[in-house]
Short mmCIF file of C-alpha atoms in Angstrom, two decimals:
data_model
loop_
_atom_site.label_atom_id
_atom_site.label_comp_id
_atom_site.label_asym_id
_atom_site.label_seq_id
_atom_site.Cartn_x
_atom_site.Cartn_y
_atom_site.Cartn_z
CA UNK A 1 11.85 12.13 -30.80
CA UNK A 2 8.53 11.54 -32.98
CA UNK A 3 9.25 11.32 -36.63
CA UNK A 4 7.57 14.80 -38.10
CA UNK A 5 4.57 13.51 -40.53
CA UNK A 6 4.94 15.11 -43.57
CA UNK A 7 3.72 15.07 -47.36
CA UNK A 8 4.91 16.39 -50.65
CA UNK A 9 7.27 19.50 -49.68
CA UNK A 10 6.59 18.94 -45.74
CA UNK A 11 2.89 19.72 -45.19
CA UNK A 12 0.07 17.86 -44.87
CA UNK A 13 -3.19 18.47 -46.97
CA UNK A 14 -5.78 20.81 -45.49
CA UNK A 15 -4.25 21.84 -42.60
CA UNK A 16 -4.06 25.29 -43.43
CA UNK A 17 0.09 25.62 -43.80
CA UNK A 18 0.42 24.01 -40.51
CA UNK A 19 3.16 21.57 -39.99
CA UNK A 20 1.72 18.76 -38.23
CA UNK A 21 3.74 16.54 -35.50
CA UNK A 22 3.04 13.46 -33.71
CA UNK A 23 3.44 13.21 -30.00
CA UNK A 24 3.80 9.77 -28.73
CA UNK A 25 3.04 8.92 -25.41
CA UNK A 26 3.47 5.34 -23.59
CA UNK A 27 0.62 4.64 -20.84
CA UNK A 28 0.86 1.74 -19.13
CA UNK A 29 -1.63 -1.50 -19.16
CA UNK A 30 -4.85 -1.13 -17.75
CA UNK A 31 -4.27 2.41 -16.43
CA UNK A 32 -6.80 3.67 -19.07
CA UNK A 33 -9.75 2.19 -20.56
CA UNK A 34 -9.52 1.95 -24.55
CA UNK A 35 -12.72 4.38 -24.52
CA UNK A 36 -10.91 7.24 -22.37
CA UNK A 37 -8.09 6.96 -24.75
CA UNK A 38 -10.46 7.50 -28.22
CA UNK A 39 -12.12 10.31 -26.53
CA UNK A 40 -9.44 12.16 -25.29
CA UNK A 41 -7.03 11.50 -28.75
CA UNK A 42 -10.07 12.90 -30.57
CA UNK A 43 -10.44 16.09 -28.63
CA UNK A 44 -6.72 16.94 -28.00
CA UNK A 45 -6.35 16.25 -31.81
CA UNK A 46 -9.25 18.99 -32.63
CA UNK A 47 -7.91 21.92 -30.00
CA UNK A 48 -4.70 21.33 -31.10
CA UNK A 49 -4.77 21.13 -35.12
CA UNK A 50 -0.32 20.86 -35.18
CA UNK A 51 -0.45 17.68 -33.10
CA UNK A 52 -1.36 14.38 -33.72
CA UNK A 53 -1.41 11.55 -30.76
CA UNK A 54 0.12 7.66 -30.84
CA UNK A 55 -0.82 6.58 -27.70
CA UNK A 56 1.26 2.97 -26.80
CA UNK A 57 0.12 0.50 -24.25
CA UNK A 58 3.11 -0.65 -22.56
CA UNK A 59 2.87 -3.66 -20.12
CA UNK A 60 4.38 -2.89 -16.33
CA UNK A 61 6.69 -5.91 -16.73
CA UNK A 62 10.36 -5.10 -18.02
CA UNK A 63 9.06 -1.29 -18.56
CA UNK A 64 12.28 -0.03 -16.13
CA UNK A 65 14.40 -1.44 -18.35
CA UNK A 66 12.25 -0.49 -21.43
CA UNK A 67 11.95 3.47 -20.11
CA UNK A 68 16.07 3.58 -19.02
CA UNK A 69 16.68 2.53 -22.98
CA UNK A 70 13.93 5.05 -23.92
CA UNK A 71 15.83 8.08 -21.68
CA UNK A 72 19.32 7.17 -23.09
CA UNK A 73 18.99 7.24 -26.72
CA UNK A 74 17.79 9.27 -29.21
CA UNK A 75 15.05 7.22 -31.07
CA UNK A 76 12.77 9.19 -33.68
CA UNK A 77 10.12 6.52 -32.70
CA UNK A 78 10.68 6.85 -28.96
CA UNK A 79 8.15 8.45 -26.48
CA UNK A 80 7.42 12.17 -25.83
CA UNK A 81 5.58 11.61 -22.32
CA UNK A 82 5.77 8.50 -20.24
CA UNK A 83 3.71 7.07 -17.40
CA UNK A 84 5.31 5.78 -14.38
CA UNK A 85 4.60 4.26 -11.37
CA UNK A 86 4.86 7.50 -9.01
CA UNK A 87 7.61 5.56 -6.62
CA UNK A 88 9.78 4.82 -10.18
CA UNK A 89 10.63 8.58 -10.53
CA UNK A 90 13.82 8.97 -8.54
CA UNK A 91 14.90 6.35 -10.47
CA UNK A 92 14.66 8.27 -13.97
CA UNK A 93 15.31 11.82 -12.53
CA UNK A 94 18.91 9.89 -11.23
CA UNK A 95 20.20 9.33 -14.51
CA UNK A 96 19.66 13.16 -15.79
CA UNK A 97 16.95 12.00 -18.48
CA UNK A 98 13.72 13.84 -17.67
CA UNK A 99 12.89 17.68 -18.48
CA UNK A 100 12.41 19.81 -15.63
CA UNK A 101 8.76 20.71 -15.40
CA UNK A 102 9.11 22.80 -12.74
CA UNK A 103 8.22 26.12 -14.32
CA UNK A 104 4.95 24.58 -15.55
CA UNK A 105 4.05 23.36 -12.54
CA UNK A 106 4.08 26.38 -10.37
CA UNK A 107 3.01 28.65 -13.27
CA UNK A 108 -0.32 26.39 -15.22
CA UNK A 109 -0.94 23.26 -13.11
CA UNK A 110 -1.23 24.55 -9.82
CA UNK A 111 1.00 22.27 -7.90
CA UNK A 112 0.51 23.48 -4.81
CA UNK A 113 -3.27 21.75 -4.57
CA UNK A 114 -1.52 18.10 -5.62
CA UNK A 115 -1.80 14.98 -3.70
CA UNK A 116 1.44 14.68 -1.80
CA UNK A 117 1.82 10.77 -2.16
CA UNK A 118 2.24 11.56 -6.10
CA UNK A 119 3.88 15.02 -6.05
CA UNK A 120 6.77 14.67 -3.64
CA UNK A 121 8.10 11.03 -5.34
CA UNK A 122 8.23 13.29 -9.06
CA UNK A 123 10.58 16.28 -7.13
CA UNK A 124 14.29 16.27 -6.37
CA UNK A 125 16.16 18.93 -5.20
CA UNK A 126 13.35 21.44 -5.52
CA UNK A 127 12.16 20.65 -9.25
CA UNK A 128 9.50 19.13 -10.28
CA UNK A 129 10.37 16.20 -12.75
CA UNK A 130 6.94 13.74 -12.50
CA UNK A 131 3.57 15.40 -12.60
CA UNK A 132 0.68 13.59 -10.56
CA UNK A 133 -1.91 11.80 -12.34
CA UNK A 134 -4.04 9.37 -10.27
CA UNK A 135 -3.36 7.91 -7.35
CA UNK A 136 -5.11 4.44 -5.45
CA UNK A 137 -4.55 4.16 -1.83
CA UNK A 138 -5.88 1.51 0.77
CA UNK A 139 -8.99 1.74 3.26
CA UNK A 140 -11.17 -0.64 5.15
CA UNK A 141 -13.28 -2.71 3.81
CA UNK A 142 -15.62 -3.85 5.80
CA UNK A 143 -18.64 -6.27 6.52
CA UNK A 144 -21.76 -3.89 6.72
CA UNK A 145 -23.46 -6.74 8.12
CA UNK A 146 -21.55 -7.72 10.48
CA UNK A 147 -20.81 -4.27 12.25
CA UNK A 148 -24.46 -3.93 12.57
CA UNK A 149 -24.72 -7.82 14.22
CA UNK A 150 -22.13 -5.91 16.53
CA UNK A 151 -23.92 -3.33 17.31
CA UNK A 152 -21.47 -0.99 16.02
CA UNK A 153 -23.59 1.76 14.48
CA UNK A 154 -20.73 3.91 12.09
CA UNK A 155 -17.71 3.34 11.06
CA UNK A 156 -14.45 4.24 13.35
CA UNK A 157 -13.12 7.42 13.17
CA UNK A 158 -9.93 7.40 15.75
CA UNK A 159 -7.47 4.63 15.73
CA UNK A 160 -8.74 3.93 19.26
CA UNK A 161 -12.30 3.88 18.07
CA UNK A 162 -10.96 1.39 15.58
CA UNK A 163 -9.37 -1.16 18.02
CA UNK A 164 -12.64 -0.76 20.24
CA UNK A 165 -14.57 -1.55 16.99
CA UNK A 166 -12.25 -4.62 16.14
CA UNK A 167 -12.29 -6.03 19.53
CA UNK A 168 -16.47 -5.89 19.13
CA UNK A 169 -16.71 -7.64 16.71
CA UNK A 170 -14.57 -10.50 17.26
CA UNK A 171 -17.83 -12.53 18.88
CA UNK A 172 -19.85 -15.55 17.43
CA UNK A 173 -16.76 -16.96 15.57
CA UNK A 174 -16.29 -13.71 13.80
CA UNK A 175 -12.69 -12.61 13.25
CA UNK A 176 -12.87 -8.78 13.32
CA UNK A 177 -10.32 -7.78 11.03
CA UNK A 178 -7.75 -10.02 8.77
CA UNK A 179 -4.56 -7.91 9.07
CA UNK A 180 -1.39 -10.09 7.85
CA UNK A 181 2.01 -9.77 9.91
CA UNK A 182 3.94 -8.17 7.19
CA UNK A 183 1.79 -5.82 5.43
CA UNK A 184 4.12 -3.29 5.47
CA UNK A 185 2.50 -0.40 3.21
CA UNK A 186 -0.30 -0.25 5.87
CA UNK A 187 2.44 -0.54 8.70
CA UNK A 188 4.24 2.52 7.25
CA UNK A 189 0.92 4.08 7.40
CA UNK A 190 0.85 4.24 10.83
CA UNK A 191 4.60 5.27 11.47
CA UNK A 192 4.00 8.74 9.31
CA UNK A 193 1.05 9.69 11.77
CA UNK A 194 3.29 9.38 14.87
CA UNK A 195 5.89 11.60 12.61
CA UNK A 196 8.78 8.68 11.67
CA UNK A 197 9.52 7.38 8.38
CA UNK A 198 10.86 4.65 6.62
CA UNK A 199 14.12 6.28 6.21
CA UNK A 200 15.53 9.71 6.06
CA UNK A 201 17.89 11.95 3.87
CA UNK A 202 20.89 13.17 6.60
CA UNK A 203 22.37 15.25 4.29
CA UNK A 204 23.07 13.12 1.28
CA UNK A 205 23.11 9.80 2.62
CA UNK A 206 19.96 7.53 3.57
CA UNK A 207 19.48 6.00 6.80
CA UNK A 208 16.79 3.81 8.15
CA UNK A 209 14.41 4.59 10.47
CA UNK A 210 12.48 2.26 12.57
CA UNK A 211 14.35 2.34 15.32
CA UNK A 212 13.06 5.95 16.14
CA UNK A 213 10.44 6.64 19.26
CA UNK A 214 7.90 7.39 16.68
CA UNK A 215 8.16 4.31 14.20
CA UNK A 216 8.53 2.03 17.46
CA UNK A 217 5.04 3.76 18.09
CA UNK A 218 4.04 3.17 14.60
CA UNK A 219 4.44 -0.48 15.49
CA UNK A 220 3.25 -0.90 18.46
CA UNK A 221 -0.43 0.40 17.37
CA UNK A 222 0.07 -2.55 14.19
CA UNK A 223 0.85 -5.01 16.86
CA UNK A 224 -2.61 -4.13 18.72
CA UNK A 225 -4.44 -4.53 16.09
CA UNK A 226 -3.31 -7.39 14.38
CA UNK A 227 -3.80 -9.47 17.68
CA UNK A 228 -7.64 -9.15 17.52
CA UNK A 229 -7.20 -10.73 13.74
CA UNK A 230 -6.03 -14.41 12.87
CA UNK A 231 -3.64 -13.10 9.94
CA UNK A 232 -0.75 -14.81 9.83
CA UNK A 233 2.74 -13.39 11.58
CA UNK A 234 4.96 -14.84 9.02
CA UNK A 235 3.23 -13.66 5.11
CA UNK A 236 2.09 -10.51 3.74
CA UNK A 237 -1.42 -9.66 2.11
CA UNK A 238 -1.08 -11.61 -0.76
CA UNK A 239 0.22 -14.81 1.30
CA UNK A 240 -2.53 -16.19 0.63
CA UNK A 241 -4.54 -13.07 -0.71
CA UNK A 242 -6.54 -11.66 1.78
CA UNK A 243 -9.73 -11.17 -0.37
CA UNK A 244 -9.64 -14.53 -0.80
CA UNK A 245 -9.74 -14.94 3.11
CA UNK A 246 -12.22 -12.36 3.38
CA UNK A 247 -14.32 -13.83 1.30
CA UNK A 248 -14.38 -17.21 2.19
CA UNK A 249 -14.64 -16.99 6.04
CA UNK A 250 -16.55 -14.66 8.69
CA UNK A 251 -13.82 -11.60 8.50
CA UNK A 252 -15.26 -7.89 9.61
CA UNK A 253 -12.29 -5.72 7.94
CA UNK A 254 -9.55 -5.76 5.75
CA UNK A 255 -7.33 -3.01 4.53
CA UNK A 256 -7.14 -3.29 1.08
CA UNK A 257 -7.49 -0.84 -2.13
CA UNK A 258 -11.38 -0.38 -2.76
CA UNK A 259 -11.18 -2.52 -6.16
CA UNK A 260 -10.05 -5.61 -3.87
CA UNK A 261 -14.09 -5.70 -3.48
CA UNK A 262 -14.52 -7.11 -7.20
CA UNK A 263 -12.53 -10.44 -6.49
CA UNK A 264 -14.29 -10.56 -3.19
CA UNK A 265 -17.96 -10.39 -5.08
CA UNK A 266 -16.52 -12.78 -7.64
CA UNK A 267 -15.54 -15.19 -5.12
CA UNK A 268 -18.17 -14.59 -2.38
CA UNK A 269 -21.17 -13.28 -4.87
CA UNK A 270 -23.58 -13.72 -1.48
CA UNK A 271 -21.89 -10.57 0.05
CA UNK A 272 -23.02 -8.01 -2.48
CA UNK A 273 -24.98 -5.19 -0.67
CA UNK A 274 -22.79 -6.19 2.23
CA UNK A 275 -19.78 -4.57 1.97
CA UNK A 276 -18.44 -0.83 3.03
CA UNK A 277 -15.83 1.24 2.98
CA UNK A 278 -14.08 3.57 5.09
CA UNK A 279 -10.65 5.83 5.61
CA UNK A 280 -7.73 4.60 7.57
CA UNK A 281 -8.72 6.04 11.16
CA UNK A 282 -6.30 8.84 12.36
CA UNK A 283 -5.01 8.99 15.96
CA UNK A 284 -7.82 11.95 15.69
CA UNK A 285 -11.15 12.42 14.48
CA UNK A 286 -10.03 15.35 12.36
CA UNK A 287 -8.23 13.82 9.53
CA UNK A 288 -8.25 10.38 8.41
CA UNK A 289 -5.15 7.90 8.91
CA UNK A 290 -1.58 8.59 6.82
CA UNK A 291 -1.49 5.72 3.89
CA UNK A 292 0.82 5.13 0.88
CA UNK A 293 -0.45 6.66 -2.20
CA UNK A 294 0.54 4.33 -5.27
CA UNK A 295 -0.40 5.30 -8.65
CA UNK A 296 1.27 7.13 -11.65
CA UNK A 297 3.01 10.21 -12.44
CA UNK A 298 3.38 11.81 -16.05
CA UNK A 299 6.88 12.52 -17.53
CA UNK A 300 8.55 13.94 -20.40
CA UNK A 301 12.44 12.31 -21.51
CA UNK A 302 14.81 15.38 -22.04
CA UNK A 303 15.79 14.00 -25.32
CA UNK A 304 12.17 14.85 -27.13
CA UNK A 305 11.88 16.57 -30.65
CA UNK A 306 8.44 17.68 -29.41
CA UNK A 307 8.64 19.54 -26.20
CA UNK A 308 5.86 21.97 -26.63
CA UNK A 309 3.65 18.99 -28.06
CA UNK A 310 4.90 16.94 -25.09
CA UNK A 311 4.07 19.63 -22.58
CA UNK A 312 0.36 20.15 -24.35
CA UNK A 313 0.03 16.58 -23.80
CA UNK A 314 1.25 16.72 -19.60
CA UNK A 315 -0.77 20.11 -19.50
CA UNK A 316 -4.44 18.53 -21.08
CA UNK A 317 -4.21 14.88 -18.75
CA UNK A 318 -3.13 16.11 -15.66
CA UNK A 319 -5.55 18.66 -15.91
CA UNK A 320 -8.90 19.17 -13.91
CA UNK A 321 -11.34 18.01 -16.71
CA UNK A 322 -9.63 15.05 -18.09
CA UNK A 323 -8.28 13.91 -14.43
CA UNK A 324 -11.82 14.14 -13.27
CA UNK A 325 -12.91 11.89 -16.42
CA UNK A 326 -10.14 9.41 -16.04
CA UNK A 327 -11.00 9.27 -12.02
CA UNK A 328 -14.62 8.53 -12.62
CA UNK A 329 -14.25 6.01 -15.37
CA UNK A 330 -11.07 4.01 -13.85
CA UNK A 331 -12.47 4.48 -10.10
CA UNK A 332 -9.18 6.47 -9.15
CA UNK A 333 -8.41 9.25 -6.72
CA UNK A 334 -7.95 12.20 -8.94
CA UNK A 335 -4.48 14.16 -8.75
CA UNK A 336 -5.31 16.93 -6.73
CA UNK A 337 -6.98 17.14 -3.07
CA UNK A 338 -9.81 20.43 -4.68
CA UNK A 339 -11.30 17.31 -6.76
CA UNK A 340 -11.80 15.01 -4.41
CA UNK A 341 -15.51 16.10 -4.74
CA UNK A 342 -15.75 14.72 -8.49
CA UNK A 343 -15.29 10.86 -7.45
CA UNK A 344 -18.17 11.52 -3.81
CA UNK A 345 -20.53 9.36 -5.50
CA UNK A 346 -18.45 6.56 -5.02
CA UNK A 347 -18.10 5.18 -1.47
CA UNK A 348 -15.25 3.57 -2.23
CA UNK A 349 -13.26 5.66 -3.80
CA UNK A 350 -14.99 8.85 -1.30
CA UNK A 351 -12.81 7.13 1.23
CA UNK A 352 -9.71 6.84 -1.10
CA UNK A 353 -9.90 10.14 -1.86
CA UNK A 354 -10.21 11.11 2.03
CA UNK A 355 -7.64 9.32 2.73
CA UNK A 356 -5.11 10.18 -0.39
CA UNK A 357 -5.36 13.72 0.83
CA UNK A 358 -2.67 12.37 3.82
CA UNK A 359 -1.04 10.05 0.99
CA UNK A 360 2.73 9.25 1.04
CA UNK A 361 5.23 7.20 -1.02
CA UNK A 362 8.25 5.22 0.13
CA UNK A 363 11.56 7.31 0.66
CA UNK A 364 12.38 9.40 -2.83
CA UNK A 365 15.64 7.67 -3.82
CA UNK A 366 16.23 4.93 -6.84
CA UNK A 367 17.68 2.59 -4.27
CA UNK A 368 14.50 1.60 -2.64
CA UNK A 369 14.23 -0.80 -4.58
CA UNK A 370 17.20 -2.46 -3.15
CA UNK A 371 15.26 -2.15 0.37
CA UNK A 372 11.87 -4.30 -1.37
CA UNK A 373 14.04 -6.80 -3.13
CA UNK A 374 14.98 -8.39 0.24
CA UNK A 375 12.59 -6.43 2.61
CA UNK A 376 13.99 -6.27 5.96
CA UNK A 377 10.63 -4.44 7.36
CA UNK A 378 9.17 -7.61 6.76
CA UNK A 379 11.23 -9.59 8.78
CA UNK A 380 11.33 -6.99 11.32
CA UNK A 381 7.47 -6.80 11.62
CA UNK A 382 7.13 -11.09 12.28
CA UNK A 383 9.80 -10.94 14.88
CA UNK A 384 7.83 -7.82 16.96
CA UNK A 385 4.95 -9.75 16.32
CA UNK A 386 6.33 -13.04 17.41
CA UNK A 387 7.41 -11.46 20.84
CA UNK A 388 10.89 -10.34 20.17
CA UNK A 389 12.04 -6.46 21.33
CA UNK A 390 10.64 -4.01 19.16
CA UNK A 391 13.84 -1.58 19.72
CA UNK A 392 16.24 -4.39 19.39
CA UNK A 393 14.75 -5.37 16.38
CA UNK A 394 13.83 -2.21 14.58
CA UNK A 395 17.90 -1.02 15.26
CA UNK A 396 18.65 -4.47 12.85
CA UNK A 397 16.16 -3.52 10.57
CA UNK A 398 17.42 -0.06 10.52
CA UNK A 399 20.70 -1.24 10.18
CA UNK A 400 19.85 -3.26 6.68
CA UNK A 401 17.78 -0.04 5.24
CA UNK A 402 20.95 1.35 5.26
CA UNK A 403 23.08 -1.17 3.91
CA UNK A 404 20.73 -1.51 1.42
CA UNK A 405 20.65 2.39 0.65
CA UNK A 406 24.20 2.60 0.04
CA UNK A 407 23.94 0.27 -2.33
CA UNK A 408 23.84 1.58 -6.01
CA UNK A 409 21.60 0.10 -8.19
CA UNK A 410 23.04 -1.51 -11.14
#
């Protein structure tokens, strides 16, 4: 797919008969800094004395569009590995244009250790298409402050310590946690403990879930706790943004990726030193709460010249000491649960990490996105919380899932 660099009768100049070939990979905006990039061109360049790198910032706007054109055609100046948002797999692996890594990743990268949020969204039918990279995931933040005020000595561990916790600290005009009505990534957090889903594969055809005993559970335990919050019923996190909210007014908890805490500090600067962070309680003490895992997987388009080069490429970022480097500059979870212990020093991302180890991603089929584009969990989730039937309502937003399933995406 990369033009071959040659000079004079194909080879380069003192690289000792070695044809050299460029691999070009496209990494999206702002999922590397500049500096990671130099250092790791330089030293894949020097272990590997065929290849060169051109590494392309792409910008997350239009890039479906930009990656489908990419998969289809044949382009000598097209990429050899792609970045992509780990829930945008299915969507590439559907129209047949992505090598089959599979061999690789049982064989080299030891799959078996990866973080499930990013692994399972890269594999269809058994083979493994998108290899994990990093993955962010939501915890609490919280008020350090204010949980002492409350007497409230560590940070919940159960889900029951948690509403115990919450309810505490809602004294002297306090609010003790800002949980919107439709914040539905944290809401399908809470249906995977109790063992539902979103929506499930019966055998070729996708059918929503919510109506199930254990998503109505799901929801009922979202209902409980955002009554002890003033988050509105009707809007989602960003409706108005919740660090804004958190910032500006005496709020004990959100649940929020750690890096939400920059805006806070930027908007509140008085509440540096104040704030904490800790995993998604669990219905147990023993593992920390389910979450969705988003962050990117690594692919490589069938249609590359440079497979080998391409592979080198998968093989050197994905792998332990690069993915540690890349976690501790970028603040990330890295890609497997075994180096979790290379981002402790971070209390933020400690508690990602924790908490990524239980990661998921929304159902593994390209027509999700028909499901977001007119979210019907949303809906769903203000009506429960408005008072309606949960069962009523979770069989109508089951019902649109699947409408919305069977739906192929243009």
């Amino acid at each position: 797919m990369s033009a071959t660099l040659t000079s004079g009768c194909g080879l380069l100049p003192g690289d000792d008969g070695a044809e050299r070939h460029t691999v070009t990979v496209w990494l999206m905006k702002g999922s590397a800094s500049q500096e990671f990039i130099d250092r790791f061109t330089e030293e894949f360049e020097s272990e590997h004395t065929d290849l060169d790198l051109d590494i392309r910032i792409q910008e997350w706007t239009g890039i479906g569009d930009k990656v489908h054109t990419a998969l289809q055609g044949g382009s000598p100046d097209g990429p050899d590995v792609i970045e992509v948002g780990n829930t945008q797999v299915s969507q590439y692996v559907d129209g047949g244009g992505l090598l089959d890594l599979t061999l690789e990743s049982m064989r080299d990268w030891g799959m078996r250790d990866w973080l499930p949020g990013l692994a399972e969204p890269g594999e269809q039918l058994s083979q493994q298409y998108g290899i994990p990279w990093y993955a962010a995931n939501r915890v609490v933040v919280y008020r350090k402050d204010l949980f002492a005020q409350a007497g409230i000595d560590e940070p919940p561990k159960t889900r029951e310590e948690w509403l115990t916790a919450t309810e505490q600290l809602n004294t002297d005009g306090n609010q003790g946690i800002y949980l919107a009505g439709q914040d539905w990534y944290t809401l399908a957090g809470f249906i995977w403990d109790e063992g539902g889903d979103l929506a499930k594969d019966t055998g070729g055809s996708w059918q929503g879930t919510l109506h199930s005993p254990a998503a109505l559970r799901g929801m009922d335990f979202y209902r409980r706790l955002q009554e002890l919050g003033e988050g509105p019923v009707d809007a989602d996190e960003e409706h108005p943004p919740q660090a804004g909210m958190f910032a500006a007014g005496q709020v004990a908890q959100i649940v929020a990726v750690p890096g939400t805490a920059r805006t806070i500090l930027q908007e509140n600067p008085d509440l540096e030193g104040k704030l904490g962070f800790f995993p998604v309680p669990g219905p147990t003490a023993e593992q920390p709460g389910a979450v969705f895992t988003g962050g990117s997987d690594l692919v490589v388009p069938k249609n590359t010249d440079h497979r080998e080069g391409a592979i080198a490429v998968v093989s050197a970022l994905a792998g332990e000491k690069w993915n540690t480097e890349l976690a501790r500059t970028m603040n990330y979870v890295p890609n497997k649960t075994t180096l979790a212990s290379a981002v402790a020093g971070e209390e933020g991302v400690a508690a990602m990490a924790a908490g990524a180890a239980r990661g998921r991603a929304t159902p593994a089929t390209p027509e999700w996105a028909n499901v977001e584009a007119d979210n019907p969990i949303k809906e769903y989730m203000t009506r429960v919380l408005n008072g309606a039937d949960p069962a009523t309502e979770a069989r109508n937003a089951s019902r649109r899932v699947t409408e919305a399933l069977a739906v192929p995406l243009s």
